[in-house]
mmCIF file with all atom_site columns, C-alpha atoms in Angstrom:
data_model
loop_
_atom_site.group_PDB
_atom_site.id
_atom_site.type_symbol
_atom_site.label_atom_id
_atom_site.label_alt_id
_atom_site.label_comp_id
_atom_site.label_asym_id
_atom_site.label_entity_id
_atom_site.label_seq_id
_atom_site.pdbx_PDB_ins_code
_atom_site.Cartn_x
_atom_site.Cartn_y
_atom_site.Cartn_z
_atom_site.occupancy
_atom_site.B_iso_or_equiv
_atom_site.pdbx_formal_charge
_atom_site.auth_seq_id
_atom_site.auth_comp_id
_atom_site.auth_asym_id
_atom_site.auth_atom_id
_atom_site.pdbx_PDB_model_num
ATOM 1   C CA . UNK A 1 1   ? -13.659 46.602 38.450 1.00 48.00 ? 1203 UNK A CA 1
ATOM 2   C CA . UNK A 1 2   ? -11.318 49.089 38.994 1.00 58.00 ? 1204 UNK A CA 1
ATOM 3   C CA . UNK A 1 3   ? -12.135 52.067 41.482 1.00 91.00 ? 1205 UNK A CA 1
ATOM 4   C CA . UNK A 1 4   ? -9.593  54.289 39.703 1.00 96.00 ? 1206 UNK A CA 1
ATOM 5   C CA . UNK A 1 5   ? -11.532 56.730 37.370 1.00 97.00 ? 1207 UNK A CA 1
ATOM 6   C CA . UNK A 1 6   ? -9.689  58.909 34.789 1.00 97.00 ? 1208 UNK A CA 1
ATOM 7   C CA . UNK A 1 7   ? -11.398 62.050 33.349 1.00 97.00 ? 1209 UNK A CA 1
ATOM 8   C CA . UNK A 1 8   ? -10.074 64.407 30.647 1.00 96.00 ? 1210 UNK A CA 1
ATOM 9   C CA . UNK A 1 9   ? -8.521  66.449 33.701 1.00 98.00 ? 1211 UNK A CA 1
ATOM 10  C CA . UNK A 1 10  ? -8.689  64.149 36.834 1.00 98.00 ? 1212 UNK A CA 1
ATOM 11  C CA . UNK A 1 11  ? -7.650  61.091 38.460 1.00 98.00 ? 1213 UNK A CA 1
ATOM 12  C CA . UNK A 1 12  ? -10.067 59.870 41.225 1.00 98.00 ? 1214 UNK A CA 1
ATOM 13  C CA . UNK A 1 13  ? -8.559  57.171 43.382 1.00 97.00 ? 1215 UNK A CA 1
ATOM 14  C CA . UNK A 1 14  ? -9.995  55.781 46.667 1.00 97.00 ? 1216 UNK A CA 1
ATOM 15  C CA . UNK A 1 15  ? -8.835  57.639 49.476 1.00 95.00 ? 1217 UNK A CA 1
ATOM 16  C CA . UNK A 1 16  ? -5.709  57.036 51.188 1.00 95.00 ? 1218 UNK A CA 1
ATOM 17  C CA . UNK A 1 17  ? -3.480  57.161 53.948 1.00 96.00 ? 1219 UNK A CA 1
ATOM 18  C CA . UNK A 1 18  ? -1.084  59.552 51.765 1.00 96.00 ? 1220 UNK A CA 1
ATOM 19  C CA . UNK A 1 19  ? -4.132  62.149 51.447 1.00 96.00 ? 1221 UNK A CA 1
ATOM 20  C CA . UNK A 1 20  ? -3.980  62.928 55.098 1.00 97.00 ? 1222 UNK A CA 1
ATOM 21  C CA . UNK A 1 21  ? -2.016  65.973 54.767 1.00 96.00 ? 1223 UNK A CA 1
ATOM 22  C CA . UNK A 1 22  ? -4.033  67.582 51.797 1.00 95.00 ? 1224 UNK A CA 1
ATOM 23  C CA . UNK A 1 23  ? -7.314  66.438 53.576 1.00 92.00 ? 1225 UNK A CA 1
ATOM 24  C CA . UNK A 1 24  ? -6.229  68.268 56.665 1.00 91.00 ? 1226 UNK A CA 1
ATOM 25  C CA . UNK A 1 25  ? -5.486  71.417 54.778 1.00 91.00 ? 1227 UNK A CA 1
ATOM 26  C CA . UNK A 1 26  ? -8.924  71.171 52.868 1.00 89.00 ? 1228 UNK A CA 1
ATOM 27  C CA . UNK A 1 27  ? -10.968 70.827 56.192 1.00 88.00 ? 1229 UNK A CA 1
ATOM 28  C CA . UNK A 1 28  ? -9.451  73.829 57.732 1.00 87.00 ? 1230 UNK A CA 1
ATOM 29  C CA . UNK A 1 29  ? -10.358 75.728 54.693 1.00 84.00 ? 1231 UNK A CA 1
ATOM 30  C CA . UNK A 1 30  ? -13.194 78.215 55.289 1.00 80.00 ? 1232 UNK A CA 1
ATOM 31  C CA . UNK A 1 31  ? -14.044 78.467 51.797 1.00 76.00 ? 1233 UNK A CA 1
ATOM 32  C CA . UNK A 1 32  ? -14.573 74.636 51.816 1.00 72.00 ? 1234 UNK A CA 1
ATOM 33  C CA . UNK A 1 33  ? -16.076 73.723 55.270 1.00 65.00 ? 1235 UNK A CA 1
ATOM 34  C CA . UNK A 1 34  ? -18.639 76.663 55.103 1.00 62.00 ? 1236 UNK A CA 1
ATOM 35  C CA . UNK A 1 35  ? -21.508 74.853 54.060 1.00 60.00 ? 1237 UNK A CA 1
ATOM 36  C CA . UNK A 1 36  ? -20.565 71.213 55.572 1.00 65.00 ? 1238 UNK A CA 1
ATOM 37  C CA . UNK A 1 37  ? -19.428 72.002 59.068 1.00 61.00 ? 1239 UNK A CA 1
ATOM 38  C CA . UNK A 1 38  ? -20.007 74.964 61.547 1.00 60.00 ? 1240 UNK A CA 1
ATOM 39  C CA . UNK A 1 39  ? -16.186 75.260 62.201 1.00 69.00 ? 1241 UNK A CA 1
ATOM 40  C CA . UNK A 1 40  ? -12.778 73.904 60.626 1.00 73.00 ? 1242 UNK A CA 1
ATOM 41  C CA . UNK A 1 41  ? -12.014 70.298 61.431 1.00 79.00 ? 1243 UNK A CA 1
ATOM 42  C CA . UNK A 1 42  ? -8.654  69.611 63.425 1.00 90.00 ? 1244 UNK A CA 1
ATOM 43  C CA . UNK A 1 43  ? -6.205  67.445 62.590 1.00 91.00 ? 1245 UNK A CA 1
ATOM 44  C CA . UNK A 1 44  ? -7.469  64.336 64.793 1.00 94.00 ? 1246 UNK A CA 1
ATOM 45  C CA . UNK A 1 45  ? -10.817 65.118 63.152 1.00 92.00 ? 1247 UNK A CA 1
ATOM 46  C CA . UNK A 1 46  ? -9.471  64.792 59.666 1.00 91.00 ? 1248 UNK A CA 1
ATOM 47  C CA . UNK A 1 47  ? -7.687  61.592 60.731 1.00 96.00 ? 1249 UNK A CA 1
ATOM 48  C CA . UNK A 1 48  ? -11.034 60.036 61.929 1.00 94.00 ? 1250 UNK A CA 1
ATOM 49  C CA . UNK A 1 49  ? -12.693 61.165 58.765 1.00 90.00 ? 1251 UNK A CA 1
ATOM 50  C CA . UNK A 1 50  ? -9.755  59.613 56.654 1.00 95.00 ? 1252 UNK A CA 1
ATOM 51  C CA . UNK A 1 51  ? -9.832  56.221 58.465 1.00 96.00 ? 1253 UNK A CA 1
ATOM 52  C CA . UNK A 1 52  ? -13.861 56.398 57.918 1.00 94.00 ? 1254 UNK A CA 1
ATOM 53  C CA . UNK A 1 53  ? -13.298 56.874 54.112 1.00 94.00 ? 1255 UNK A CA 1
ATOM 54  C CA . UNK A 1 54  ? -10.787 53.962 53.983 1.00 95.00 ? 1256 UNK A CA 1
ATOM 55  C CA . UNK A 1 55  ? -13.073 51.656 55.946 1.00 95.00 ? 1257 UNK A CA 1
ATOM 56  C CA . UNK A 1 56  ? -16.084 52.407 53.867 1.00 96.00 ? 1258 UNK A CA 1
ATOM 57  C CA . UNK A 1 57  ? -14.298 50.997 50.970 1.00 95.00 ? 1259 UNK A CA 1
ATOM 58  C CA . UNK A 1 58  ? -13.442 48.025 52.740 1.00 94.00 ? 1260 UNK A CA 1
ATOM 59  C CA . UNK A 1 59  ? -16.936 47.369 53.983 1.00 95.00 ? 1261 UNK A CA 1
ATOM 60  C CA . UNK A 1 60  ? -19.260 48.683 51.181 1.00 95.00 ? 1262 UNK A CA 1
ATOM 61  C CA . UNK A 1 61  ? -16.861 48.140 48.055 1.00 94.00 ? 1263 UNK A CA 1
ATOM 62  C CA . UNK A 1 62  ? -17.220 52.028 47.240 1.00 96.00 ? 1264 UNK A CA 1
ATOM 63  C CA . UNK A 1 63  ? -16.770 55.330 49.137 1.00 96.00 ? 1265 UNK A CA 1
ATOM 64  C CA . UNK A 1 64  ? -14.820 58.630 48.698 1.00 96.00 ? 1266 UNK A CA 1
ATOM 65  C CA . UNK A 1 65  ? -12.274 59.097 45.787 1.00 98.00 ? 1267 UNK A CA 1
ATOM 66  C CA . UNK A 1 66  ? -9.619  61.542 46.321 1.00 97.00 ? 1268 UNK A CA 1
ATOM 67  C CA . UNK A 1 67  ? -9.516  63.890 43.313 1.00 98.00 ? 1269 UNK A CA 1
ATOM 68  C CA . UNK A 1 68  ? -6.290  64.988 41.819 1.00 98.00 ? 1270 UNK A CA 1
ATOM 69  C CA . UNK A 1 69  ? -5.397  66.859 38.615 1.00 98.00 ? 1271 UNK A CA 1
ATOM 70  C CA . UNK A 1 70  ? -4.033  64.573 35.750 1.00 97.00 ? 1272 UNK A CA 1
ATOM 71  C CA . UNK A 1 71  ? -1.331  66.855 34.652 1.00 96.00 ? 1273 UNK A CA 1
ATOM 72  C CA . UNK A 1 72  ? 0.677   67.585 37.928 1.00 97.00 ? 1274 UNK A CA 1
ATOM 73  C CA . UNK A 1 73  ? -1.222  65.617 40.935 1.00 96.00 ? 1275 UNK A CA 1
ATOM 74  C CA . UNK A 1 74  ? -2.492  68.546 42.694 1.00 97.00 ? 1276 UNK A CA 1
ATOM 75  C CA . UNK A 1 75  ? -5.058  67.552 45.190 1.00 96.00 ? 1277 UNK A CA 1
ATOM 76  C CA . UNK A 1 76  ? -8.465  68.946 44.085 1.00 96.00 ? 1278 UNK A CA 1
ATOM 77  C CA . UNK A 1 77  ? -10.875 67.550 47.156 1.00 95.00 ? 1279 UNK A CA 1
ATOM 78  C CA . UNK A 1 78  ? -13.238 64.512 46.833 1.00 94.00 ? 1280 UNK A CA 1
ATOM 79  C CA . UNK A 1 79  ? -16.260 62.921 45.506 1.00 97.00 ? 1281 UNK A CA 1
ATOM 80  C CA . UNK A 1 80  ? -18.015 59.875 46.808 1.00 96.00 ? 1282 UNK A CA 1
ATOM 81  C CA . UNK A 1 81  ? -20.656 57.378 46.991 1.00 97.00 ? 1283 UNK A CA 1
ATOM 82  C CA . UNK A 1 82  ? -21.755 57.012 50.912 1.00 95.00 ? 1284 UNK A CA 1
ATOM 83  C CA . UNK A 1 83  ? -23.688 54.761 53.102 1.00 96.00 ? 1285 UNK A CA 1
ATOM 84  C CA . UNK A 1 84  ? -23.482 56.662 56.420 1.00 93.00 ? 1286 UNK A CA 1
ATOM 85  C CA . UNK A 1 85  ? -26.573 55.300 57.873 1.00 95.00 ? 1287 UNK A CA 1
ATOM 86  C CA . UNK A 1 86  ? -27.251 58.999 58.434 1.00 94.00 ? 1288 UNK A CA 1
ATOM 87  C CA . UNK A 1 87  ? -30.250 59.852 60.942 1.00 95.00 ? 1289 UNK A CA 1
ATOM 88  C CA . UNK A 1 88  ? -32.389 62.000 58.722 1.00 96.00 ? 1290 UNK A CA 1
ATOM 89  C CA . UNK A 1 89  ? -36.318 62.145 57.631 1.00 96.00 ? 1291 UNK A CA 1
ATOM 90  C CA . UNK A 1 90  ? -37.026 60.617 55.218 1.00 97.00 ? 1292 UNK A CA 1
ATOM 91  C CA . UNK A 1 91  ? -34.190 58.190 55.413 1.00 96.00 ? 1293 UNK A CA 1
ATOM 92  C CA . UNK A 1 92  ? -32.032 57.612 52.507 1.00 96.00 ? 1294 UNK A CA 1
ATOM 93  C CA . UNK A 1 93  ? -32.800 54.244 50.834 1.00 94.00 ? 1295 UNK A CA 1
ATOM 94  C CA . UNK A 1 94  ? -30.143 54.452 48.015 1.00 96.00 ? 1296 UNK A CA 1
ATOM 95  C CA . UNK A 1 95  ? -26.388 55.234 47.835 1.00 97.00 ? 1297 UNK A CA 1
ATOM 96  C CA . UNK A 1 96  ? -25.501 58.997 48.609 1.00 97.00 ? 1298 UNK A CA 1
ATOM 97  C CA . UNK A 1 97  ? -23.245 61.099 46.612 1.00 98.00 ? 1299 UNK A CA 1
ATOM 98  C CA . UNK A 1 98  ? -21.334 63.854 48.059 1.00 95.00 ? 1300 UNK A CA 1
ATOM 99  C CA . UNK A 1 99  ? -18.483 66.170 46.583 1.00 95.00 ? 1301 UNK A CA 1
ATOM 100 C CA . UNK A 1 100 ? -16.271 68.700 47.855 1.00 91.00 ? 1302 UNK A CA 1
ATOM 101 C CA . UNK A 1 101 ? -13.386 70.831 46.110 1.00 92.00 ? 1303 UNK A CA 1
ATOM 102 C CA . UNK A 1 102 ? -10.806 73.282 47.450 1.00 91.00 ? 1304 UNK A CA 1
ATOM 103 C CA . UNK A 1 103 ? -11.880 77.050 46.887 1.00 90.00 ? 1305 UNK A CA 1
ATOM 104 C CA . UNK A 1 104 ? -8.954  76.931 44.425 1.00 92.00 ? 1306 UNK A CA 1
ATOM 105 C CA . UNK A 1 105 ? -10.527 74.454 41.999 1.00 94.00 ? 1307 UNK A CA 1
ATOM 106 C CA . UNK A 1 106 ? -14.160 75.875 42.388 1.00 91.00 ? 1308 UNK A CA 1
ATOM 107 C CA . UNK A 1 107 ? -15.914 77.392 39.500 1.00 91.00 ? 1309 UNK A CA 1
ATOM 108 C CA . UNK A 1 108 ? -13.840 75.402 36.816 1.00 95.00 ? 1310 UNK A CA 1
ATOM 109 C CA . UNK A 1 109 ? -16.333 72.456 36.240 1.00 95.00 ? 1311 UNK A CA 1
ATOM 110 C CA . UNK A 1 110 ? -14.026 70.208 38.135 1.00 97.00 ? 1312 UNK A CA 1
ATOM 111 C CA . UNK A 1 111 ? -16.752 68.871 40.526 1.00 96.00 ? 1313 UNK A CA 1
ATOM 112 C CA . UNK A 1 112 ? -19.177 68.512 37.470 1.00 98.00 ? 1314 UNK A CA 1
ATOM 113 C CA . UNK A 1 113 ? -16.466 66.244 35.741 1.00 98.00 ? 1315 UNK A CA 1
ATOM 114 C CA . UNK A 1 114 ? -15.776 63.958 38.680 1.00 98.00 ? 1316 UNK A CA 1
ATOM 115 C CA . UNK A 1 115 ? -19.462 63.690 40.062 1.00 98.00 ? 1317 UNK A CA 1
ATOM 116 C CA . UNK A 1 116 ? -20.603 62.890 36.623 1.00 97.00 ? 1318 UNK A CA 1
ATOM 117 C CA . UNK A 1 117 ? -17.708 60.289 36.437 1.00 97.00 ? 1319 UNK A CA 1
ATOM 118 C CA . UNK A 1 118 ? -18.921 58.829 39.653 1.00 97.00 ? 1320 UNK A CA 1
ATOM 119 C CA . UNK A 1 119 ? -22.619 58.871 38.724 1.00 96.00 ? 1321 UNK A CA 1
ATOM 120 C CA . UNK A 1 120 ? -21.700 56.951 35.697 1.00 94.00 ? 1322 UNK A CA 1
ATOM 121 C CA . UNK A 1 121 ? -19.462 54.378 37.608 1.00 95.00 ? 1323 UNK A CA 1
ATOM 122 C CA . UNK A 1 122 ? -22.389 54.079 40.126 1.00 95.00 ? 1324 UNK A CA 1
ATOM 123 C CA . UNK A 1 123 ? -24.933 53.377 37.283 1.00 92.00 ? 1325 UNK A CA 1
ATOM 124 C CA . UNK A 1 124 ? -22.184 50.712 35.689 1.00 92.00 ? 1326 UNK A CA 1
ATOM 125 C CA . UNK A 1 125 ? -20.691 49.009 39.015 1.00 92.00 ? 1327 UNK A CA 1
ATOM 126 C CA . UNK A 1 126 ? -23.347 49.242 41.955 1.00 92.00 ? 1328 UNK A CA 1
ATOM 127 C CA . UNK A 1 127 ? -26.330 48.913 39.175 1.00 91.00 ? 1329 UNK A CA 1
ATOM 128 C CA . UNK A 1 128 ? -27.830 51.817 41.269 1.00 88.00 ? 1330 UNK A CA 1
ATOM 129 C CA . UNK A 1 129 ? -31.239 53.065 39.686 1.00 90.00 ? 1331 UNK A CA 1
ATOM 130 C CA . UNK A 1 130 ? -31.406 55.731 42.108 1.00 96.00 ? 1332 UNK A CA 1
ATOM 131 C CA . UNK A 1 131 ? -29.005 58.253 43.870 1.00 97.00 ? 1333 UNK A CA 1
ATOM 132 C CA . UNK A 1 132 ? -29.339 60.634 46.621 1.00 98.00 ? 1334 UNK A CA 1
ATOM 133 C CA . UNK A 1 133 ? -27.668 63.673 47.967 1.00 98.00 ? 1335 UNK A CA 1
ATOM 134 C CA . UNK A 1 134 ? -28.001 66.192 50.668 1.00 96.00 ? 1336 UNK A CA 1
ATOM 135 C CA . UNK A 1 135 ? -27.425 69.579 50.088 1.00 96.00 ? 1337 UNK A CA 1
ATOM 136 C CA . UNK A 1 136 ? -27.665 72.972 52.304 1.00 93.00 ? 1338 UNK A CA 1
ATOM 137 C CA . UNK A 1 137 ? -30.307 75.354 50.598 1.00 96.00 ? 1339 UNK A CA 1
ATOM 138 C CA . UNK A 1 138 ? -27.443 78.197 51.335 1.00 91.00 ? 1340 UNK A CA 1
ATOM 139 C CA . UNK A 1 139 ? -25.279 76.393 48.926 1.00 91.00 ? 1341 UNK A CA 1
ATOM 140 C CA . UNK A 1 140 ? -26.271 77.713 45.640 1.00 93.00 ? 1342 UNK A CA 1
ATOM 141 C CA . UNK A 1 141 ? -23.358 76.263 43.563 1.00 93.00 ? 1343 UNK A CA 1
ATOM 142 C CA . UNK A 1 142 ? -23.631 72.594 44.738 1.00 94.00 ? 1344 UNK A CA 1
ATOM 143 C CA . UNK A 1 143 ? -27.552 72.926 44.255 1.00 97.00 ? 1345 UNK A CA 1
ATOM 144 C CA . UNK A 1 144 ? -26.587 73.937 40.882 1.00 97.00 ? 1346 UNK A CA 1
ATOM 145 C CA . UNK A 1 145 ? -24.185 71.438 40.271 1.00 96.00 ? 1347 UNK A CA 1
ATOM 146 C CA . UNK A 1 146 ? -26.674 68.881 41.293 1.00 97.00 ? 1348 UNK A CA 1
ATOM 147 C CA . UNK A 1 147 ? -29.379 69.987 38.929 1.00 97.00 ? 1349 UNK A CA 1
ATOM 148 C CA . UNK A 1 148 ? -26.633 69.749 36.096 1.00 96.00 ? 1350 UNK A CA 1
ATOM 149 C CA . UNK A 1 149 ? -26.397 66.074 37.119 1.00 97.00 ? 1351 UNK A CA 1
ATOM 150 C CA . UNK A 1 150 ? -30.173 65.481 36.973 1.00 96.00 ? 1352 UNK A CA 1
ATOM 151 C CA . UNK A 1 151 ? -31.006 65.628 40.627 1.00 98.00 ? 1353 UNK A CA 1
ATOM 152 C CA . UNK A 1 152 ? -34.286 66.785 41.754 1.00 98.00 ? 1354 UNK A CA 1
ATOM 153 C CA . UNK A 1 153 ? -35.287 68.070 45.360 1.00 98.00 ? 1355 UNK A CA 1
ATOM 154 C CA . UNK A 1 154 ? -37.745 65.588 46.937 1.00 98.00 ? 1356 UNK A CA 1
ATOM 155 C CA . UNK A 1 155 ? -37.865 66.741 50.534 1.00 98.00 ? 1357 UNK A CA 1
ATOM 156 C CA . UNK A 1 156 ? -36.899 69.756 52.765 1.00 98.00 ? 1358 UNK A CA 1
ATOM 157 C CA . UNK A 1 157 ? -35.781 68.752 56.164 1.00 98.00 ? 1359 UNK A CA 1
ATOM 158 C CA . UNK A 1 158 ? -33.165 69.015 58.679 1.00 96.00 ? 1360 UNK A CA 1
ATOM 159 C CA . UNK A 1 159 ? -29.879 67.226 59.359 1.00 94.00 ? 1361 UNK A CA 1
ATOM 160 C CA . UNK A 1 160 ? -28.113 67.632 62.741 1.00 91.00 ? 1362 UNK A CA 1
ATOM 161 C CA . UNK A 1 161 ? -30.445 70.956 63.629 1.00 91.00 ? 1363 UNK A CA 1
ATOM 162 C CA . UNK A 1 162 ? -29.498 72.414 60.228 1.00 90.00 ? 1364 UNK A CA 1
ATOM 163 C CA . UNK A 1 163 ? -32.018 72.897 57.115 1.00 95.00 ? 1365 UNK A CA 1
ATOM 164 C CA . UNK A 1 164 ? -30.969 70.618 54.243 1.00 96.00 ? 1366 UNK A CA 1
ATOM 165 C CA . UNK A 1 165 ? -32.592 69.742 50.665 1.00 98.00 ? 1367 UNK A CA 1
ATOM 166 C CA . UNK A 1 166 ? -32.673 66.132 49.899 1.00 98.00 ? 1368 UNK A CA 1
ATOM 167 C CA . UNK A 1 167 ? -32.294 65.634 46.108 1.00 98.00 ? 1369 UNK A CA 1
ATOM 168 C CA . UNK A 1 168 ? -32.741 62.412 43.936 1.00 98.00 ? 1370 UNK A CA 1
ATOM 169 C CA . UNK A 1 169 ? -31.528 60.961 40.497 1.00 97.00 ? 1371 UNK A CA 1
ATOM 170 C CA . UNK A 1 170 ? -32.905 58.415 38.862 1.00 94.00 ? 1372 UNK A CA 1
ATOM 171 C CA . UNK A 1 171 ? -30.583 56.266 36.621 1.00 85.00 ? 1373 UNK A CA 1
ATOM 172 C CA . UNK A 1 172 ? -33.156 56.882 33.432 1.00 67.00 ? 1374 UNK A CA 1
ATOM 173 C CA . UNK A 1 173 ? -32.350 60.360 33.665 1.00 55.00 ? 1375 UNK A CA 1
ATOM 174 C CA . UNK A 1 174 ? -29.230 59.964 31.799 1.00 53.00 ? 1376 UNK A CA 1
ATOM 175 C CA . UNK A 1 175 ? -26.326 62.154 31.916 1.00 51.00 ? 1377 UNK A CA 1
ATOM 176 C CA . UNK A 1 176 ? -27.293 64.455 29.018 1.00 47.00 ? 1378 UNK A CA 1
ATOM 177 C CA . UNK A 1 177 ? -24.725 66.478 27.861 1.00 38.00 ? 1379 UNK A CA 1
ATOM 178 C CA . UNK A 1 178 ? -21.958 65.231 29.892 1.00 42.00 ? 1380 UNK A CA 1
ATOM 179 C CA . UNK A 1 179 ? -19.129 64.842 27.640 1.00 36.00 ? 1381 UNK A CA 1
ATOM 180 C CA . UNK A 1 180 ? -17.300 61.465 27.703 1.00 39.00 ? 1382 UNK A CA 1
ATOM 181 C CA . UNK A 1 181 ? -19.655 59.991 29.795 1.00 39.00 ? 1383 UNK A CA 1
#
């Protein structure tokens, strides 16, 4: 069970220490963090996130993948399967999927390509019959992407004081028109 995933344009590898500089730049980019954090994360906070992501793989056997382009290795962002024990109602009872791409790569289908590959990986390797995700109601592109991936809303709630939509995807939904998956 190799945690490296390759798609037509992308290589997904578990987050590693070598991703730190790229992660710092991403977490400071307003085009990235505006729907996720109230403000940019500094280098210390980026380091803690990196350590959290590396540890997640060690403990859970899954986690965040760094997304890089196949042709030249440029840092695209991350996509992952998560178990963060979030304090949210209703509580998550399935692996959570999350994604985030650098604005340079948004709108090019790369988030869909990476997330679809991770959904397929989860169904094959984790035997996950359900995945969940949490998206800000103001994040129309991520809501549209979740819909393309087969996610449907099941609850409106708050997380850390902000409105969020909880969505779920059942494995019998299939990946429909996802080429190569």
